[in-house]
Amino acid sequence: MGAFLNKPETKKYNENGEGNGLRYGVASMQGWRVEMEDAHHAQLTLNGTLSDWSYFAVFDGHAGARVSAHCAENLLECILQTDEFRRDEIAEAIRAGFLDLDKKMRELPELSNGEEKSGSTAVCAFVSPKKIYIANCGDSRAVLARNGQPIFATRDHKPELPSEKSRIVQAGGSVMIQRVNGSLAVSRALGDYEYKKVLDRGPCEQLVSPEPEVSTHERSEAEDEFLVLACDGVWDVMSNEALCAYIHSLLQLTDDLVAVTNQVIDTCLYKGSKDNMSIVLVTFPGAPKPSEDAQRADRELDDTLRQRLTALIEQSAGSEEREDTACHFSWVLKQLARENIPGLPPGGGLAAKQSLLDKIFREFYPEHADSSDTFENQPELTDPFANN
Ligand code: MN
């Protein structure tokens, strides 16, 4: 298992853009992990005759960042160069492109000599004027939302899935502690050549397969709201329903997609994600727009939280067993979590307001750094949406 820092690295990488009737925002953050192994690729217009096509992808690397970085750079080109793509057989082209990339990448010197053992999940989407093609290999996930609800989600490739397990066993491996040979937690990935060495079996019949599952969706101009691609650092603490409801509510507060994606990542950190996190959010013309009513309700919620937190801090200040400010903050948060505060963001809950709560607490105790210091002491900031 990857090692952890004493304090999460919360600096974020951001990107955003607008074109082809779409808008997108990206946020990625190292978080608690010692290394950042995620990578992504967002491109609003493809070259040549495909100028009205867009491409988005997230890659979650493991055992190093070499493969995820290489995939972010090369997967798109590998797909575009297939004969299938030229014949307009897009789903087939995506599949062929994944396999082609995996085959070519194996020849890179540090990967072919076994020095570099890394692998990566890959989830990607092509958005054309009429269709959305979504492909997944591994346990990152894409979710398409209409009316704030997930209408489609990719399937996570976990070793214990019956179809995955049977392939693993037939290739001479086993599934233990829900891992391939007791070690790797995903059953499909690019790279991971240590798990692709069974000589008499094809590339998609190995312990770990590079084959994506591809689905095609007709776009609905009226109903499509947004598409989310994210790695498991996000999905570990947010169900599909919770994340769609949360993003739907955030889009009613702002149209700044960097702010929205940053907020999602911060909320996931406060909900306890210990992994690298990357999210690509693509909004369609039918996405919710900022509304004054929603913005007013959010300000009122902030006022309520300020009043309640202030009252709790004042009530409990000076109590002996809470002399330490970190313990005091933790105690106050626990009390607040018990109160049924109306209007908390769906899917976000109190964790969505953690930075405000930090700020208010610091007004009382300026020396208190921030909640990442007291992270270990924090209560579960739960919400009505259960985790996966
Ligand atoms: Mn991960």
Short mmCIF file of C-alpha atoms and ligand atoms in Angstrom, two decimals:
data_model
loop_
_atom_site.label_atom_id
_atom_site.label_comp_id
_atom_site.label_asym_id
_atom_site.label_seq_id
_atom_site.Cartn_x
_atom_site.Cartn_y
_atom_site.Cartn_z
CA MET A 1 0.00 0.00 0.00
CA GLY A 2 1.19 3.53 -0.74
CA ALA A 3 2.60 5.56 2.12
CA PHE A 4 0.95 8.61 3.63
CA LEU A 5 2.08 12.11 4.49
CA ASN A 6 1.66 13.60 7.99
CA LYS A 7 -0.53 16.29 6.50
CA PRO A 8 -2.31 16.27 3.13
CA GLU A 9 -0.83 18.17 0.20
CA THR A 10 -3.82 20.34 -0.70
CA LYS A 11 -2.29 22.39 -3.51
CA LYS A 12 -4.40 21.88 -6.61
CA TYR A 13 -3.72 21.73 -10.29
CA ASN A 14 -6.51 23.37 -12.30
CA GLU A 15 -7.52 23.76 -15.90
CA ASN A 16 -10.66 24.93 -17.65
CA GLY A 17 -12.04 25.81 -21.07
CA GLU A 18 -15.04 26.41 -23.24
CA GLY A 19 -15.86 25.34 -26.80
CA ASN A 20 -18.11 23.16 -28.97
CA GLY A 21 -20.99 24.17 -26.70
CA LEU A 22 -19.25 22.49 -23.77
CA ARG A 23 -17.47 23.86 -20.72
CA TYR A 24 -15.00 21.90 -18.62
CA GLY A 25 -13.05 22.24 -15.39
CA VAL A 26 -10.31 20.05 -13.94
CA ALA A 27 -9.01 19.77 -10.40
CA SER A 28 -6.39 17.38 -9.16
CA MET A 29 -4.67 17.11 -5.82
CA GLN A 30 -2.08 14.83 -4.26
CA GLY A 31 -3.83 14.66 -0.88
CA TRP A 32 -2.47 12.26 1.75
CA ARG A 33 -0.33 10.15 -0.57
CA VAL A 34 3.44 10.53 -0.71
CA GLU A 35 3.34 10.56 -4.53
CA MET A 36 1.02 12.05 -7.13
CA GLU A 37 0.35 9.34 -9.72
CA ASP A 38 -2.83 10.63 -11.40
CA ALA A 39 -2.81 12.18 -14.85
CA HIS A 40 -5.49 13.55 -17.18
CA HIS A 41 -6.11 14.97 -20.64
CA ALA A 42 -8.82 17.42 -21.69
CA GLN A 43 -9.11 18.66 -25.25
CA LEU A 44 -12.09 20.65 -26.46
CA THR A 45 -11.44 20.34 -30.18
CA LEU A 46 -9.75 17.52 -32.02
CA ASN A 47 -7.64 18.18 -35.11
CA GLY A 48 -8.72 18.32 -38.72
CA THR A 49 -12.23 17.26 -39.61
CA LEU A 50 -12.95 16.45 -35.96
CA SER A 51 -13.02 20.05 -34.75
CA ASP A 52 -16.51 19.55 -33.31
CA TRP A 53 -15.35 16.54 -31.26
CA SER A 54 -13.97 16.77 -27.72
CA TYR A 55 -11.97 14.31 -25.61
CA PHE A 56 -11.55 13.98 -21.85
CA ALA A 57 -9.69 11.38 -19.80
CA VAL A 58 -8.49 10.53 -16.29
CA PHE A 59 -5.68 8.08 -15.48
CA ASP A 60 -4.96 6.74 -12.00
CA GLY A 61 -1.45 5.38 -11.79
CA HIS A 62 -0.17 2.81 -9.32
CA ALA A 63 3.36 1.71 -8.41
CA GLY A 64 4.63 4.86 -10.11
CA ALA A 65 3.51 7.67 -12.41
CA ARG A 66 5.27 6.63 -15.62
CA VAL A 67 2.41 4.70 -17.23
CA SER A 68 -0.36 7.15 -16.26
CA ALA A 69 1.68 10.05 -17.69
CA HIS A 70 2.41 8.14 -20.90
CA CYS A 71 -1.27 7.24 -21.31
CA ALA A 72 -2.39 10.85 -20.79
CA GLU A 73 -0.04 11.85 -23.57
CA ASN A 74 -0.66 9.05 -26.06
CA LEU A 75 -4.04 7.34 -25.69
CA LEU A 76 -5.97 9.86 -27.81
CA GLU A 77 -3.53 9.61 -30.73
CA CYS A 78 -3.53 5.81 -30.54
CA ILE A 79 -7.32 5.77 -30.85
CA LEU A 80 -7.42 8.34 -33.68
CA GLN A 81 -4.87 6.40 -35.72
CA THR A 82 -6.76 3.13 -35.82
CA ASP A 83 -8.33 1.91 -39.07
CA GLU A 84 -11.58 1.53 -37.14
CA PHE A 85 -11.64 5.26 -36.38
CA ARG A 86 -11.19 6.08 -40.09
CA ARG A 87 -14.12 3.76 -40.82
CA ASP A 88 -16.19 5.65 -38.24
CA GLU A 89 -16.48 2.58 -36.00
CA ILE A 90 -15.80 4.60 -32.88
CA ALA A 91 -16.46 2.07 -30.11
CA GLU A 92 -14.23 -0.47 -31.89
CA ALA A 93 -11.59 2.21 -32.47
CA ILE A 94 -11.45 3.05 -28.78
CA ARG A 95 -10.99 -0.61 -27.87
CA ALA A 96 -8.30 -1.07 -30.52
CA GLY A 97 -6.54 2.13 -29.40
CA PHE A 98 -6.32 0.93 -25.78
CA LEU A 99 -4.85 -2.41 -26.87
CA ASP A 100 -2.48 -0.74 -29.30
CA LEU A 101 -1.19 1.70 -26.67
CA ASP A 102 -0.66 -1.12 -24.19
CA LYS A 103 1.31 -3.10 -26.76
CA LYS A 104 3.50 -0.17 -27.85
CA MET A 105 4.12 1.07 -24.32
CA ARG A 106 5.50 -2.33 -23.37
CA GLU A 107 8.46 -1.64 -25.68
CA LEU A 108 9.55 1.49 -23.80
CA PRO A 109 13.04 0.64 -22.42
CA GLU A 110 12.32 1.03 -18.69
CA LEU A 111 9.09 -0.95 -19.02
CA SER A 112 10.46 -3.74 -21.22
CA ASN A 113 13.44 -4.36 -18.92
CA GLY A 114 11.09 -4.61 -15.94
CA GLU A 115 12.74 -1.73 -14.07
CA GLU A 116 9.50 0.23 -14.12
CA LYS A 117 6.47 -1.78 -12.93
CA SER A 118 3.76 0.86 -12.90
CA GLY A 119 0.27 0.60 -14.31
CA SER A 120 -2.72 2.87 -14.71
CA THR A 121 -6.48 2.81 -14.94
CA ALA A 122 -8.01 4.81 -17.79
CA VAL A 123 -11.44 6.33 -18.19
CA CYS A 124 -12.14 8.51 -21.22
CA ALA A 125 -14.96 10.09 -23.18
CA PHE A 126 -15.40 11.45 -26.68
CA VAL A 127 -18.18 14.00 -27.09
CA SER A 128 -19.38 14.48 -30.67
CA PRO A 129 -22.25 16.74 -31.72
CA LYS A 130 -24.69 13.82 -31.51
CA LYS A 131 -23.08 11.21 -29.27
CA ILE A 132 -21.02 10.52 -26.18
CA TYR A 133 -18.62 7.55 -26.23
CA ILE A 134 -17.41 6.45 -22.81
CA ALA A 135 -14.66 3.91 -22.19
CA ASN A 136 -13.36 2.49 -18.95
CA CYS A 137 -10.49 0.21 -18.00
CA GLY A 138 -10.01 -0.20 -14.24
CA ASP A 139 -11.63 1.43 -11.23
CA SER A 140 -11.75 5.09 -12.18
CA ARG A 141 -15.29 6.00 -13.18
CA ALA A 142 -17.34 8.15 -15.56
CA VAL A 143 -20.87 9.22 -14.69
CA LEU A 144 -23.36 10.98 -16.96
CA ALA A 145 -25.98 13.13 -15.21
CA ARG A 146 -29.46 14.30 -16.14
CA ASN A 147 -31.63 16.23 -13.68
CA GLY A 148 -28.92 15.95 -11.04
CA GLN A 149 -29.05 12.16 -11.20
CA PRO A 150 -26.70 9.57 -12.65
CA ILE A 151 -28.29 8.01 -15.74
CA PHE A 152 -25.15 6.08 -16.64
CA ALA A 153 -22.01 5.00 -14.78
CA THR A 154 -19.12 2.84 -15.93
CA ARG A 155 -18.46 -0.44 -14.16
CA ASP A 156 -15.40 -0.68 -11.89
CA HIS A 157 -13.11 -3.54 -12.85
CA LYS A 158 -12.49 -5.22 -9.51
CA PRO A 159 -10.86 -8.69 -9.32
CA GLU A 160 -13.81 -10.20 -7.45
CA LEU A 161 -16.32 -9.54 -10.27
CA PRO A 162 -17.26 -13.02 -11.57
CA SER A 163 -16.17 -12.35 -15.15
CA GLU A 164 -12.88 -10.82 -14.02
CA LYS A 165 -12.20 -13.56 -11.51
CA SER A 166 -12.77 -16.30 -14.05
CA ARG A 167 -10.30 -14.67 -16.47
CA ILE A 168 -7.72 -14.33 -13.68
CA VAL A 169 -8.12 -17.95 -12.62
CA GLN A 170 -7.96 -19.21 -16.21
CA ALA A 171 -4.72 -17.29 -16.64
CA GLY A 172 -3.28 -19.17 -13.67
CA GLY A 173 -3.77 -16.48 -11.05
CA SER A 174 -5.91 -16.10 -7.96
CA VAL A 175 -8.00 -13.50 -6.19
CA MET A 176 -7.08 -13.00 -2.53
CA ILE A 177 -8.09 -10.16 -0.22
CA GLN A 178 -9.99 -8.84 -3.24
CA ARG A 179 -6.74 -8.42 -5.15
CA VAL A 180 -5.13 -10.07 -8.17
CA ASN A 181 -2.68 -12.59 -6.63
CA GLY A 182 -3.28 -10.85 -3.31
CA SER A 183 -1.59 -7.72 -4.59
CA LEU A 184 -3.23 -5.57 -7.28
CA ALA A 185 -6.65 -4.05 -6.49
CA VAL A 186 -7.76 -3.59 -10.12
CA SER A 187 -8.30 -6.31 -12.70
CA ARG A 188 -7.92 -4.15 -15.80
CA ALA A 189 -5.23 -1.58 -16.42
CA LEU A 190 -2.71 -0.31 -18.91
CA GLY A 191 0.87 -1.24 -18.10
CA ASP A 192 1.30 -3.67 -15.17
CA TYR A 193 3.28 -5.98 -17.46
CA GLU A 194 4.22 -8.21 -14.53
CA TYR A 195 0.63 -9.41 -14.77
CA LYS A 196 0.65 -9.88 -18.55
CA LYS A 197 3.16 -12.66 -19.03
CA VAL A 198 1.08 -15.75 -19.79
CA LEU A 199 2.57 -16.73 -23.15
CA ASP A 200 -0.22 -18.83 -24.66
CA ARG A 201 -2.96 -16.30 -23.93
CA GLY A 202 -4.03 -13.15 -25.80
CA PRO A 203 -3.71 -9.60 -24.41
CA CYS A 204 -7.30 -9.61 -23.08
CA GLU A 205 -6.95 -13.01 -21.37
CA GLN A 206 -4.14 -12.09 -18.99
CA LEU A 207 -4.29 -11.63 -15.19
CA VAL A 208 -4.73 -7.94 -15.87
CA SER A 209 -6.44 -6.87 -19.10
CA PRO A 210 -6.04 -3.57 -20.99
CA GLU A 211 -9.44 -4.00 -22.62
CA PRO A 212 -11.91 -1.13 -21.99
CA GLU A 213 -15.67 -1.44 -21.76
CA VAL A 214 -17.11 1.04 -24.24
CA SER A 215 -20.62 2.47 -24.31
CA THR A 216 -22.32 4.86 -26.71
CA HIS A 217 -24.97 7.38 -25.65
CA GLU A 218 -27.19 9.60 -27.77
CA ARG A 219 -26.89 13.17 -26.55
CA SER A 220 -30.04 14.83 -25.27
CA GLU A 221 -29.75 18.59 -25.72
CA ALA A 222 -32.62 19.19 -23.32
CA GLU A 223 -31.69 16.72 -20.57
CA ASP A 224 -27.91 16.20 -20.45
CA GLU A 225 -26.44 18.20 -17.58
CA PHE A 226 -22.88 17.06 -17.08
CA LEU A 227 -20.33 14.29 -17.37
CA VAL A 228 -17.87 13.54 -14.58
CA LEU A 229 -14.67 11.55 -14.96
CA ALA A 230 -12.87 10.89 -11.68
CA CYS A 231 -10.49 8.46 -10.06
CA ASP A 232 -11.33 6.26 -7.08
CA GLY A 233 -10.01 8.86 -4.61
CA VAL A 234 -13.28 10.69 -5.29
CA TRP A 235 -15.61 7.66 -5.62
CA ASP A 236 -14.26 6.08 -2.41
CA VAL A 237 -16.14 8.70 -0.40
CA MET A 238 -18.96 9.73 -2.78
CA SER A 239 -21.61 7.54 -4.36
CA ASN A 240 -22.66 8.33 -7.94
CA GLU A 241 -25.95 9.74 -6.63
CA ALA A 242 -24.23 11.88 -3.99
CA LEU A 243 -21.70 13.37 -6.39
CA CYS A 244 -24.30 14.15 -9.06
CA ALA A 245 -26.60 15.80 -6.50
CA TYR A 246 -23.68 17.75 -5.06
CA ILE A 247 -22.41 19.02 -8.44
CA HIS A 248 -25.98 19.84 -9.48
CA SER A 249 -26.32 22.02 -6.37
CA LEU A 250 -22.89 23.66 -6.79
CA LEU A 251 -23.71 24.62 -10.40
CA GLN A 252 -26.64 26.63 -9.05
CA LEU A 253 -24.18 28.68 -6.98
CA THR A 254 -21.48 29.38 -9.57
CA ASP A 255 -20.58 28.76 -13.22
CA ASP A 256 -16.87 28.73 -12.35
CA LEU A 257 -16.04 25.07 -13.02
CA VAL A 258 -12.61 25.32 -11.40
CA ALA A 259 -14.32 26.48 -8.21
CA VAL A 260 -16.83 23.62 -8.48
CA THR A 261 -14.19 20.92 -9.04
CA ASN A 262 -11.95 22.32 -6.27
CA GLN A 263 -14.92 22.29 -3.92
CA VAL A 264 -15.66 18.65 -4.79
CA ILE A 265 -12.05 17.62 -4.11
CA ASP A 266 -11.93 19.51 -0.79
CA THR A 267 -15.21 17.96 0.30
CA CYS A 268 -13.87 14.48 -0.54
CA LEU A 269 -10.76 15.18 1.53
CA TYR A 270 -12.94 16.18 4.49
CA LYS A 271 -15.04 13.08 3.96
CA GLY A 272 -11.87 11.09 4.53
CA SER A 273 -10.35 10.29 1.12
CA LYS A 274 -6.71 9.31 1.59
CA ASP A 275 -5.89 8.95 -2.11
CA ASN A 276 -4.75 11.16 -4.97
CA MET A 277 -7.81 12.82 -6.48
CA SER A 278 -8.55 13.97 -10.01
CA ILE A 279 -11.83 15.10 -11.48
CA VAL A 280 -12.80 16.33 -14.93
CA LEU A 281 -16.23 17.97 -15.06
CA VAL A 282 -17.80 18.60 -18.48
CA THR A 283 -21.03 20.61 -18.60
CA PHE A 284 -23.56 20.49 -21.44
CA PRO A 285 -25.87 23.34 -22.50
CA GLY A 286 -28.58 21.83 -20.25
CA ALA A 287 -26.49 22.14 -17.05
CA PRO A 288 -28.01 24.05 -14.11
CA LYS A 289 -27.28 27.79 -14.11
CA PRO A 290 -26.48 29.93 -11.09
CA SER A 291 -29.68 31.19 -9.50
CA GLU A 292 -30.18 34.02 -7.04
CA ASP A 293 -32.49 31.86 -4.94
CA ALA A 294 -29.87 29.14 -4.54
CA GLN A 295 -27.17 31.71 -3.80
CA ARG A 296 -29.37 33.37 -1.16
CA ALA A 297 -30.16 30.01 0.45
CA ASP A 298 -26.44 29.23 0.57
CA ARG A 299 -25.68 32.56 2.30
CA GLU A 300 -28.44 31.84 4.80
CA LEU A 301 -26.97 28.40 5.45
CA ASP A 302 -23.57 30.01 6.08
CA ASP A 303 -25.19 32.43 8.54
CA THR A 304 -26.91 29.58 10.38
CA LEU A 305 -23.67 27.61 10.58
CA ARG A 306 -21.82 30.67 11.87
CA GLN A 307 -24.41 31.20 14.60
CA ARG A 308 -24.47 27.57 15.66
CA LEU A 309 -20.71 27.11 15.64
CA THR A 310 -20.13 30.37 17.54
CA ALA A 311 -22.66 29.37 20.18
CA LEU A 312 -21.03 25.95 20.59
CA ILE A 313 -17.52 27.41 20.86
CA GLU A 314 -18.64 29.97 23.44
CA GLN A 315 -20.54 27.39 25.49
CA SER A 316 -17.61 25.03 25.68
CA ALA A 317 -14.59 27.39 25.80
CA GLY A 318 -12.34 26.91 28.81
CA SER A 319 -13.65 23.46 29.61
CA GLU A 320 -10.66 21.57 31.00
CA GLU A 321 -10.73 18.39 28.94
CA ARG A 322 -10.88 20.53 25.80
CA GLU A 323 -7.90 22.72 26.55
CA ASP A 324 -6.15 21.72 23.38
CA THR A 325 -7.65 23.70 20.46
CA ALA A 326 -7.58 20.75 18.06
CA CYS A 327 -9.61 18.67 20.52
CA HIS A 328 -11.93 21.58 21.12
CA PHE A 329 -12.56 22.00 17.39
CA SER A 330 -13.15 18.29 17.02
CA TRP A 331 -15.64 18.33 19.90
CA VAL A 332 -17.49 21.33 18.49
CA LEU A 333 -17.73 19.69 15.05
CA LYS A 334 -19.10 16.54 16.63
CA GLN A 335 -21.84 18.52 18.34
CA LEU A 336 -22.63 20.38 15.13
CA ALA A 337 -22.84 17.10 13.18
CA ARG A 338 -25.51 15.92 15.62
CA GLU A 339 -27.70 18.94 14.97
CA ASN A 340 -30.07 18.59 12.11
CA ILE A 341 -29.05 21.67 10.13
CA PRO A 342 -31.46 22.20 7.24
CA GLY A 343 -30.25 23.07 3.75
CA LEU A 344 -26.84 21.42 3.80
CA PRO A 345 -25.75 20.66 0.20
CA PRO A 346 -27.12 17.29 -0.95
CA GLY A 347 -24.28 14.79 -1.23
CA GLY A 348 -21.86 17.24 0.39
CA GLY A 349 -23.29 17.60 3.87
CA LEU A 350 -21.30 19.34 6.59
CA ALA A 351 -18.04 18.34 4.86
CA ALA A 352 -18.98 20.81 2.10
CA LYS A 353 -18.78 23.63 4.64
CA GLN A 354 -15.58 22.55 6.38
CA SER A 355 -13.50 25.48 5.13
CA LEU A 356 -16.10 27.95 6.48
CA LEU A 357 -16.12 26.13 9.82
CA ASP A 358 -12.30 26.26 9.89
CA LYS A 359 -12.40 29.98 9.23
CA ILE A 360 -14.91 30.68 11.97
CA PHE A 361 -12.92 28.60 14.46
CA ARG A 362 -9.76 30.49 13.57
CA GLU A 363 -11.47 33.77 14.41
CA PHE A 364 -11.59 32.48 18.00
CA TYR A 365 -8.21 30.76 17.96
CA PRO A 366 -5.99 32.52 15.38
CA GLU A 367 -3.10 30.15 16.18
CA HIS A 368 -5.19 27.16 15.05
CA ALA A 369 -3.78 26.35 11.59
CA ASP A 370 -6.60 24.57 9.77
CA SER A 371 -8.61 21.41 9.94
CA SER A 372 -6.02 19.33 8.10
CA ASP A 373 -4.01 19.59 11.37
CA THR A 374 -6.86 18.09 13.32
CA PHE A 375 -7.89 15.69 10.59
CA GLU A 376 -7.24 12.57 12.65
CA ASN A 377 -9.50 13.89 15.40
CA GLN A 378 -12.43 14.70 13.21
CA PRO A 379 -15.75 12.97 13.42
CA GLU A 380 -17.30 11.37 10.39
CA LEU A 381 -19.05 14.17 8.56
CA THR A 382 -21.90 12.11 7.28
CA ASP A 383 -24.78 13.03 5.03
CA PRO A 384 -28.02 11.34 3.94
CA PHE A 385 -26.32 9.78 0.90
CA ALA A 386 -24.64 6.55 1.88
CA ASN A 387 -21.25 5.73 0.42
CA ASN A 388 -20.92 3.04 -2.22
MN MN B 1 -6.49 6.03 -6.76
#
